[in-house]
């Protein structure tokens, strides 16, 4: 097991070289370190080249006990890919994880969580009531970008001022997550929020002396606002507004669902969100399908119930 740590280091460097997000690489490293600690505690201590499928199955049972299917599938996938890397490096003759499959996931069994219109309004009111003048504009701008464009948390964190082309009113999104860049058009409301935020941002840079900072969203020290700090900011607003917010990804779900309900097509929403596969976007039809709603409005039962209620009103 002496080579384990060096092999993990090499594998994570490969992931970084491929352009994988820092959060994903961090989670991968944590998972492999956990497996390494479990193997090193076993007695007798196993040899790296002799680790077999039975030992890995025992670890998977212990690691995923009482966890959701998505967690089991994620852990299994990470270990399988790492096993292929160990074969390439000559540490294993064959990958015992190649024949171990995780549970089959059906995304249709879990509907995306939305944020209601009333809760959205309360979030904006909470953002505008913050004590700090800068944080008022920061909160409104962050909420507008999250809900208005469906950005992922990491994509919002990595935005620079130059990514917004004011003349065309387009926002450039990097391709670290998807593998390709995309440009998202901004509505007039989002553009006005950014126009109001930028002077407050410039004043903060002057006060902190960080004139060279390129990040769009800044913390109180005039540096790039991290994804963790962004989450803390929005969750603090949610608690103040008494909104049951689970994660920032709910803004992305709400953006897609509301666009579909208001007549946007699936390809349009797919391009906006940066989905590679149309099937990923189509899951929002289960909670926002205007065609299905219009079809149900034509059901003959509606006429029958209308006549029934009319007769009841006459007898009252």
mmCIF file of C-alpha atoms in Angstrom:
data_model
loop_
_atom_site.group_PDB
_atom_site.id
_atom_site.type_symbol
_atom_site.label_atom_id
_atom_site.label_comp_id
_atom_site.label_asym_id
_atom_site.label_seq_id
_atom_site.Cartn_x
_atom_site.Cartn_y
_atom_site.Cartn_z
ATOM 1 C CA UNK A 1 0.000 0.000 0.000
ATOM 2 C CA UNK A 2 3.003 2.296 -0.099
ATOM 3 C CA UNK A 3 2.221 3.398 -3.665
ATOM 4 C CA UNK A 4 -1.430 4.177 -2.932
ATOM 5 C CA UNK A 5 -1.026 7.870 -2.094
ATOM 6 C CA UNK A 6 1.240 8.553 -5.079
ATOM 7 C CA UNK A 7 -1.225 6.809 -7.403
ATOM 8 C CA UNK A 8 -4.101 8.865 -6.015
ATOM 9 C CA UNK A 9 -2.062 12.032 -6.556
ATOM 10 C CA UNK A 10 -1.372 11.036 -10.149
ATOM 11 C CA UNK A 11 -5.024 10.222 -10.834
ATOM 12 C CA UNK A 12 -6.280 13.536 -9.462
ATOM 13 C CA UNK A 13 -3.683 15.372 -11.570
ATOM 14 C CA UNK A 14 -5.082 13.611 -14.625
ATOM 15 C CA UNK A 15 -8.546 14.855 -13.697
ATOM 16 C CA UNK A 16 -7.289 18.414 -13.292
ATOM 17 C CA UNK A 17 -5.513 18.220 -16.657
ATOM 18 C CA UNK A 18 -8.772 17.124 -18.271
ATOM 19 C CA UNK A 19 -10.410 20.335 -17.039
ATOM 20 C CA UNK A 20 -12.650 18.762 -14.396
ATOM 21 C CA UNK A 21 -14.026 21.175 -11.820
ATOM 22 C CA UNK A 22 -12.126 21.704 -8.590
ATOM 23 C CA UNK A 23 -15.089 20.550 -6.489
ATOM 24 C CA UNK A 24 -15.323 17.282 -8.435
ATOM 25 C CA UNK A 25 -11.595 16.590 -8.089
ATOM 26 C CA UNK A 26 -11.798 17.411 -4.382
ATOM 27 C CA UNK A 27 -14.665 14.959 -3.928
ATOM 28 C CA UNK A 28 -12.799 12.290 -5.898
ATOM 29 C CA UNK A 29 -9.691 12.731 -3.753
ATOM 30 C CA UNK A 30 -11.768 12.488 -0.577
ATOM 31 C CA UNK A 31 -13.406 9.257 -1.764
ATOM 32 C CA UNK A 32 -10.103 7.602 -2.711
ATOM 33 C CA UNK A 33 -8.469 8.697 0.557
ATOM 34 C CA UNK A 34 -11.364 7.126 2.452
ATOM 35 C CA UNK A 35 -10.872 3.824 0.610
ATOM 36 C CA UNK A 36 -7.116 3.999 1.242
ATOM 37 C CA UNK A 37 -7.610 4.491 4.985
ATOM 38 C CA UNK A 38 -10.021 1.550 5.102
ATOM 39 C CA UNK A 39 -7.561 -0.722 3.302
ATOM 40 C CA UNK A 40 -4.630 0.330 5.483
ATOM 41 C CA UNK A 41 -6.604 -0.471 8.662
ATOM 42 C CA UNK A 42 -7.332 -4.042 7.567
ATOM 43 C CA UNK A 43 -5.442 -6.909 9.202
ATOM 44 C CA UNK A 44 -3.482 -8.472 7.749
ATOM 45 C CA UNK A 45 -2.608 -5.378 5.776
ATOM 46 C CA UNK A 46 -3.320 -6.082 2.084
ATOM 47 C CA UNK A 47 -0.840 -5.724 -0.748
ATOM 48 C CA UNK A 48 -1.926 -3.304 -3.461
ATOM 49 C CA UNK A 49 -1.479 -5.836 -6.255
ATOM 50 C CA UNK A 50 -3.578 -8.447 -4.387
ATOM 51 C CA UNK A 51 -6.685 -6.388 -3.670
ATOM 52 C CA UNK A 52 -9.593 -8.360 -5.116
ATOM 53 C CA UNK A 53 -13.265 -7.837 -5.800
ATOM 54 C CA UNK A 54 -14.374 -9.326 -2.460
ATOM 55 C CA UNK A 55 -12.461 -6.692 -0.506
ATOM 56 C CA UNK A 56 -13.898 -3.898 -2.656
ATOM 57 C CA UNK A 57 -17.440 -5.262 -2.297
ATOM 58 C CA UNK A 58 -16.965 -5.344 1.473
ATOM 59 C CA UNK A 59 -15.868 -1.712 1.382
ATOM 60 C CA UNK A 60 -18.809 -0.688 -0.800
ATOM 61 C CA UNK A 61 -21.247 -2.352 1.605
ATOM 62 C CA UNK A 62 -19.746 -0.522 4.553
ATOM 63 C CA UNK A 63 -19.354 2.795 2.731
ATOM 64 C CA UNK A 64 -22.861 2.961 1.239
ATOM 65 C CA UNK A 65 -24.863 1.476 4.110
ATOM 66 C CA UNK A 66 -28.082 3.501 4.579
ATOM 67 C CA UNK A 67 -27.158 5.817 1.689
ATOM 68 C CA UNK A 68 -29.229 6.767 -1.335
ATOM 69 C CA UNK A 69 -28.913 4.980 -4.662
ATOM 70 C CA UNK A 70 -27.280 8.061 -6.182
ATOM 71 C CA UNK A 71 -24.475 7.876 -3.593
ATOM 72 C CA UNK A 72 -23.946 4.166 -4.228
ATOM 73 C CA UNK A 73 -23.767 4.747 -7.985
ATOM 74 C CA UNK A 74 -21.347 7.670 -7.569
ATOM 75 C CA UNK A 75 -18.945 5.767 -5.298
ATOM 76 C CA UNK A 76 -19.017 2.698 -7.552
ATOM 77 C CA UNK A 77 -18.305 4.780 -10.650
ATOM 78 C CA UNK A 78 -15.352 6.578 -9.041
ATOM 79 C CA UNK A 79 -13.762 3.340 -7.860
ATOM 80 C CA UNK A 80 -14.294 1.689 -11.254
ATOM 81 C CA UNK A 81 -12.560 4.555 -13.080
ATOM 82 C CA UNK A 82 -9.706 4.565 -10.583
ATOM 83 C CA UNK A 83 -9.334 0.813 -11.096
ATOM 84 C CA UNK A 84 -8.836 1.365 -14.828
ATOM 85 C CA UNK A 85 -6.115 3.896 -14.005
ATOM 86 C CA UNK A 86 -4.392 1.355 -11.733
ATOM 87 C CA UNK A 87 -4.391 -1.151 -14.605
ATOM 88 C CA UNK A 88 -2.827 1.448 -16.912
ATOM 89 C CA UNK A 89 -0.129 2.136 -14.310
ATOM 90 C CA UNK A 90 0.630 -1.568 -13.904
ATOM 91 C CA UNK A 91 -0.510 -1.717 -10.279
ATOM 92 C CA UNK A 92 -3.330 -4.156 -11.112
ATOM 93 C CA UNK A 93 -3.377 -6.876 -13.735
ATOM 94 C CA UNK A 94 -7.116 -6.455 -14.133
ATOM 95 C CA UNK A 95 -9.759 -4.184 -12.692
ATOM 96 C CA UNK A 96 -12.072 -6.125 -10.299
ATOM 97 C CA UNK A 97 -14.438 -3.136 -10.274
ATOM 98 C CA UNK A 98 -15.134 -3.548 -13.988
ATOM 99 C CA UNK A 99 -17.833 -6.149 -13.288
ATOM 100 C CA UNK A 100 -19.287 -4.421 -10.218
ATOM 101 C CA UNK A 101 -22.243 -2.288 -11.241
ATOM 102 C CA UNK A 102 -24.053 0.250 -9.114
ATOM 103 C CA UNK A 103 -27.834 0.570 -8.869
ATOM 104 C CA UNK A 104 -29.703 1.719 -11.936
ATOM 105 C CA UNK A 105 -30.977 5.252 -11.475
ATOM 106 C CA UNK A 106 -34.209 6.524 -12.983
ATOM 107 C CA UNK A 107 -34.280 10.335 -12.979
ATOM 108 C CA UNK A 108 -38.036 10.228 -13.579
ATOM 109 C CA UNK A 109 -38.548 8.922 -10.053
ATOM 110 C CA UNK A 110 -37.186 12.127 -8.525
ATOM 111 C CA UNK A 111 -38.663 15.423 -9.629
ATOM 112 C CA UNK A 112 -36.537 18.590 -9.489
ATOM 113 C CA UNK A 113 -37.379 20.913 -6.618
ATOM 114 C CA UNK A 114 -38.739 24.309 -7.572
ATOM 115 C CA UNK A 115 -38.970 27.590 -5.708
ATOM 116 C CA UNK A 116 -42.444 29.105 -5.684
ATOM 117 C CA UNK A 117 -43.149 32.605 -7.006
ATOM 118 C CA UNK A 118 -44.042 33.883 -3.528
ATOM 119 C CA UNK A 119 -40.801 32.516 -2.072
ATOM 120 C CA UNK A 120 -38.785 34.117 -4.876
ATOM 121 C CA UNK A 121 -40.366 37.472 -4.118
ATOM 122 C CA UNK A 122 -39.504 37.131 -0.439
ATOM 123 C CA UNK A 123 -35.890 36.285 -1.301
ATOM 124 C CA UNK A 124 -35.547 39.485 -3.345
ATOM 125 C CA UNK A 125 -37.086 41.520 -0.535
ATOM 126 C CA UNK A 126 -34.657 39.990 1.967
ATOM 127 C CA UNK A 127 -31.724 40.824 -0.318
ATOM 128 C CA UNK A 128 -32.815 44.456 -0.552
ATOM 129 C CA UNK A 129 -33.151 44.769 3.235
ATOM 130 C CA UNK A 130 -29.549 43.896 4.104
ATOM 131 C CA UNK A 131 -27.655 46.431 6.188
ATOM 132 C CA UNK A 132 -24.652 46.802 3.900
ATOM 133 C CA UNK A 133 -25.260 48.871 0.765
ATOM 134 C CA UNK A 134 -22.857 46.686 -1.217
ATOM 135 C CA UNK A 135 -24.413 43.418 -0.036
ATOM 136 C CA UNK A 136 -27.853 44.667 -1.046
ATOM 137 C CA UNK A 137 -26.714 45.024 -4.653
ATOM 138 C CA UNK A 138 -24.636 41.820 -4.453
ATOM 139 C CA UNK A 139 -27.589 39.787 -3.204
ATOM 140 C CA UNK A 140 -29.962 41.111 -5.861
ATOM 141 C CA UNK A 141 -27.413 40.534 -8.640
ATOM 142 C CA UNK A 142 -26.603 36.994 -7.482
ATOM 143 C CA UNK A 143 -30.277 36.014 -7.212
ATOM 144 C CA UNK A 144 -31.019 37.531 -10.624
ATOM 145 C CA UNK A 145 -28.223 35.565 -12.296
ATOM 146 C CA UNK A 146 -29.095 32.302 -10.535
ATOM 147 C CA UNK A 147 -32.788 32.429 -11.386
ATOM 148 C CA UNK A 148 -32.646 34.424 -14.620
ATOM 149 C CA UNK A 149 -29.979 32.362 -16.403
ATOM 150 C CA UNK A 150 -29.992 29.013 -14.572
ATOM 151 C CA UNK A 151 -26.259 29.192 -13.885
ATOM 152 C CA UNK A 152 -24.586 26.528 -11.813
ATOM 153 C CA UNK A 153 -22.950 27.684 -8.596
ATOM 154 C CA UNK A 154 -19.435 27.110 -9.943
ATOM 155 C CA UNK A 155 -20.212 28.929 -13.192
ATOM 156 C CA UNK A 156 -21.418 31.955 -11.246
ATOM 157 C CA UNK A 157 -18.310 31.889 -9.054
ATOM 158 C CA UNK A 158 -15.975 31.936 -12.096
ATOM 159 C CA UNK A 159 -17.663 34.852 -13.870
ATOM 160 C CA UNK A 160 -15.447 37.843 -14.656
ATOM 161 C CA UNK A 161 -16.533 41.388 -15.416
ATOM 162 C CA UNK A 162 -15.363 41.000 -19.011
ATOM 163 C CA UNK A 163 -17.675 38.004 -19.485
ATOM 164 C CA UNK A 164 -20.616 40.382 -19.768
ATOM 165 C CA UNK A 165 -20.744 42.036 -23.196
ATOM 166 C CA UNK A 166 -22.938 45.051 -22.582
ATOM 167 C CA UNK A 167 -23.403 46.023 -26.218
ATOM 168 C CA UNK A 168 -24.876 42.630 -27.117
ATOM 169 C CA UNK A 169 -26.188 41.967 -23.578
ATOM 170 C CA UNK A 170 -24.649 38.481 -23.623
ATOM 171 C CA UNK A 171 -23.004 36.627 -20.748
ATOM 172 C CA UNK A 172 -20.136 34.258 -21.586
ATOM 173 C CA UNK A 173 -20.115 31.049 -19.542
ATOM 174 C CA UNK A 174 -16.912 29.005 -19.361
ATOM 175 C CA UNK A 175 -16.885 25.361 -20.380
ATOM 176 C CA UNK A 176 -15.188 23.832 -17.367
ATOM 177 C CA UNK A 177 -18.304 21.811 -16.521
ATOM 178 C CA UNK A 178 -19.730 21.120 -19.981
ATOM 179 C CA UNK A 179 -16.568 21.072 -22.103
ATOM 180 C CA UNK A 180 -17.603 24.017 -24.283
ATOM 181 C CA UNK A 181 -18.294 27.715 -23.794
ATOM 182 C CA UNK A 182 -21.723 29.213 -24.327
ATOM 183 C CA UNK A 183 -23.232 32.687 -24.432
ATOM 184 C CA UNK A 184 -26.451 33.383 -22.521
ATOM 185 C CA UNK A 185 -28.658 36.381 -23.402
ATOM 186 C CA UNK A 186 -29.701 38.481 -20.425
ATOM 187 C CA UNK A 187 -33.117 39.992 -19.927
ATOM 188 C CA UNK A 188 -33.503 43.714 -19.378
ATOM 189 C CA UNK A 189 -34.165 43.149 -15.674
ATOM 190 C CA UNK A 190 -30.926 41.225 -15.121
ATOM 191 C CA UNK A 191 -28.961 43.828 -17.080
ATOM 192 C CA UNK A 192 -30.358 46.594 -14.869
ATOM 193 C CA UNK A 193 -29.393 44.632 -11.739
ATOM 194 C CA UNK A 194 -25.820 44.318 -13.017
ATOM 195 C CA UNK A 195 -25.692 47.987 -14.005
ATOM 196 C CA UNK A 196 -26.718 48.911 -10.469
ATOM 197 C CA UNK A 197 -24.278 46.459 -8.899
ATOM 198 C CA UNK A 198 -21.152 47.477 -10.842
ATOM 199 C CA UNK A 199 -20.771 50.982 -9.274
ATOM 200 C CA UNK A 200 -21.048 49.414 -5.798
ATOM 201 C CA UNK A 201 -18.457 46.853 -6.870
ATOM 202 C CA UNK A 202 -16.098 49.628 -8.044
ATOM 203 C CA UNK A 203 -16.481 51.473 -4.737
ATOM 204 C CA UNK A 204 -15.552 48.290 -2.878
ATOM 205 C CA UNK A 205 -12.437 47.853 -5.030
ATOM 206 C CA UNK A 206 -11.424 51.446 -4.238
ATOM 207 C CA UNK A 207 -11.920 50.899 -0.523
ATOM 208 C CA UNK A 208 -10.026 47.575 -0.446
ATOM 209 C CA UNK A 209 -7.308 48.572 -2.900
ATOM 210 C CA UNK A 210 -7.863 45.512 -5.102
ATOM 211 C CA UNK A 211 -8.156 47.298 -8.452
ATOM 212 C CA UNK A 212 -6.854 44.366 -10.495
ATOM 213 C CA UNK A 213 -9.531 41.898 -9.413
ATOM 214 C CA UNK A 214 -11.382 40.556 -12.465
ATOM 215 C CA UNK A 215 -14.136 38.615 -10.685
ATOM 216 C CA UNK A 216 -17.699 39.830 -11.167
ATOM 217 C CA UNK A 217 -18.943 38.936 -7.677
ATOM 218 C CA UNK A 218 -16.713 40.047 -4.813
ATOM 219 C CA UNK A 219 -16.598 39.363 -1.096
ATOM 220 C CA UNK A 220 -16.229 42.120 1.476
ATOM 221 C CA UNK A 221 -12.428 42.042 1.067
ATOM 222 C CA UNK A 222 -12.623 42.815 -2.644
ATOM 223 C CA UNK A 223 -11.684 39.310 -3.767
ATOM 224 C CA UNK A 224 -13.555 36.709 -5.784
ATOM 225 C CA UNK A 225 -16.627 35.407 -3.972
ATOM 226 C CA UNK A 226 -16.152 31.658 -3.560
ATOM 227 C CA UNK A 227 -18.890 29.127 -4.266
ATOM 228 C CA UNK A 228 -19.070 28.286 -0.559
ATOM 229 C CA UNK A 229 -19.488 31.957 0.405
ATOM 230 C CA UNK A 230 -22.121 32.373 -2.295
ATOM 231 C CA UNK A 231 -24.058 29.465 -0.822
ATOM 232 C CA UNK A 232 -23.788 30.943 2.667
ATOM 233 C CA UNK A 233 -25.045 34.312 1.388
ATOM 234 C CA UNK A 234 -28.109 32.876 -0.353
ATOM 235 C CA UNK A 235 -28.987 30.486 2.470
ATOM 236 C CA UNK A 236 -28.761 33.353 4.946
ATOM 237 C CA UNK A 237 -31.246 35.285 2.817
ATOM 238 C CA UNK A 238 -33.490 32.209 2.679
ATOM 239 C CA UNK A 239 -33.515 31.882 6.467
ATOM 240 C CA UNK A 240 -34.284 35.561 6.847
ATOM 241 C CA UNK A 241 -37.138 35.294 4.345
ATOM 242 C CA UNK A 242 -38.312 31.965 5.856
ATOM 243 C CA UNK A 243 -37.937 30.198 2.516
ATOM 244 C CA UNK A 244 -37.250 26.403 2.601
ATOM 245 C CA UNK A 245 -34.192 26.401 0.342
ATOM 246 C CA UNK A 246 -32.260 23.117 0.039
ATOM 247 C CA UNK A 247 -29.537 24.063 -2.447
ATOM 248 C CA UNK A 248 -28.637 26.756 -4.969
ATOM 249 C CA UNK A 249 -29.351 24.253 -7.751
ATOM 250 C CA UNK A 250 -33.058 24.816 -7.073
ATOM 251 C CA UNK A 251 -32.756 28.159 -8.889
ATOM 252 C CA UNK A 252 -31.595 26.265 -11.982
ATOM 253 C CA UNK A 253 -34.555 23.875 -11.741
ATOM 254 C CA UNK A 254 -36.948 26.771 -11.255
ATOM 255 C CA UNK A 255 -35.514 28.706 -14.199
ATOM 256 C CA UNK A 256 -35.975 25.763 -16.572
ATOM 257 C CA UNK A 257 -39.444 24.876 -15.305
ATOM 258 C CA UNK A 258 -40.745 28.439 -15.468
ATOM 259 C CA UNK A 259 -39.382 28.948 -18.982
ATOM 260 C CA UNK A 260 -41.149 25.803 -20.204
ATOM 261 C CA UNK A 261 -44.385 26.827 -18.522
ATOM 262 C CA UNK A 262 -44.248 30.187 -20.276
ATOM 263 C CA UNK A 263 -43.861 28.706 -23.751
ATOM 264 C CA UNK A 264 -40.111 28.231 -24.270
ATOM 265 C CA UNK A 265 -39.142 25.146 -26.288
ATOM 266 C CA UNK A 266 -36.956 22.304 -25.050
ATOM 267 C CA UNK A 267 -34.033 23.129 -27.421
ATOM 268 C CA UNK A 268 -34.092 26.754 -26.245
ATOM 269 C CA UNK A 269 -33.931 25.729 -22.577
ATOM 270 C CA UNK A 270 -31.267 23.136 -23.392
ATOM 271 C CA UNK A 271 -29.055 25.810 -24.985
ATOM 272 C CA UNK A 272 -29.591 28.175 -22.061
ATOM 273 C CA UNK A 273 -28.692 25.609 -19.401
ATOM 274 C CA UNK A 274 -25.818 24.094 -21.374
ATOM 275 C CA UNK A 275 -27.124 20.508 -21.393
ATOM 276 C CA UNK A 276 -25.369 18.205 -23.853
ATOM 277 C CA UNK A 277 -28.349 15.867 -24.117
ATOM 278 C CA UNK A 278 -31.944 16.941 -24.726
ATOM 279 C CA UNK A 279 -33.091 14.110 -22.483
ATOM 280 C CA UNK A 280 -31.540 15.892 -19.494
ATOM 281 C CA UNK A 281 -33.684 18.941 -20.181
ATOM 282 C CA UNK A 282 -36.830 16.929 -20.882
ATOM 283 C CA UNK A 283 -37.149 15.878 -17.225
ATOM 284 C CA UNK A 284 -38.488 19.348 -16.488
ATOM 285 C CA UNK A 285 -41.538 18.504 -18.566
ATOM 286 C CA UNK A 286 -42.720 16.341 -15.687
ATOM 287 C CA UNK A 287 -43.290 19.415 -13.570
ATOM 288 C CA UNK A 288 -43.784 22.110 -16.233
ATOM 289 C CA UNK A 289 -45.625 20.978 -19.356
ATOM 290 C CA UNK A 290 -47.965 23.633 -20.840
ATOM 291 C CA UNK A 291 -49.124 21.258 -23.579
ATOM 292 C CA UNK A 292 -50.228 18.688 -21.025
ATOM 293 C CA UNK A 293 -52.004 21.360 -18.973
ATOM 294 C CA UNK A 294 -53.897 22.568 -22.054
ATOM 295 C CA UNK A 295 -54.847 18.981 -22.882
ATOM 296 C CA UNK A 296 -56.284 18.437 -19.396
ATOM 297 C CA UNK A 297 -58.329 21.626 -19.701
ATOM 298 C CA UNK A 298 -60.180 19.981 -22.630
ATOM 299 C CA UNK A 299 -61.156 16.893 -20.624
ATOM 300 C CA UNK A 300 -64.924 16.172 -20.820
ATOM 301 C CA UNK A 301 -65.006 15.849 -17.044
ATOM 302 C CA UNK A 302 -64.648 19.641 -16.787
ATOM 303 C CA UNK A 303 -68.006 20.171 -18.548
ATOM 304 C CA UNK A 304 -69.700 17.540 -16.414
ATOM 305 C CA UNK A 305 -68.471 19.079 -13.161
ATOM 306 C CA UNK A 306 -69.405 22.560 -14.351
ATOM 307 C CA UNK A 307 -72.994 21.436 -14.903
ATOM 308 C CA UNK A 308 -73.046 19.652 -11.545
ATOM 309 C CA UNK A 309 -71.836 22.732 -9.638
ATOM 310 C CA UNK A 310 -74.347 24.915 -11.502
ATOM 311 C CA UNK A 311 -77.236 22.644 -10.372
ATOM 312 C CA UNK A 312 -76.021 22.730 -6.773
ATOM 313 C CA UNK A 313 -75.930 26.535 -6.791
ATOM 314 C CA UNK A 314 -79.562 26.633 -7.988
ATOM 315 C CA UNK A 315 -80.751 24.506 -5.061
ATOM 316 C CA UNK A 316 -78.898 26.583 -2.464
#
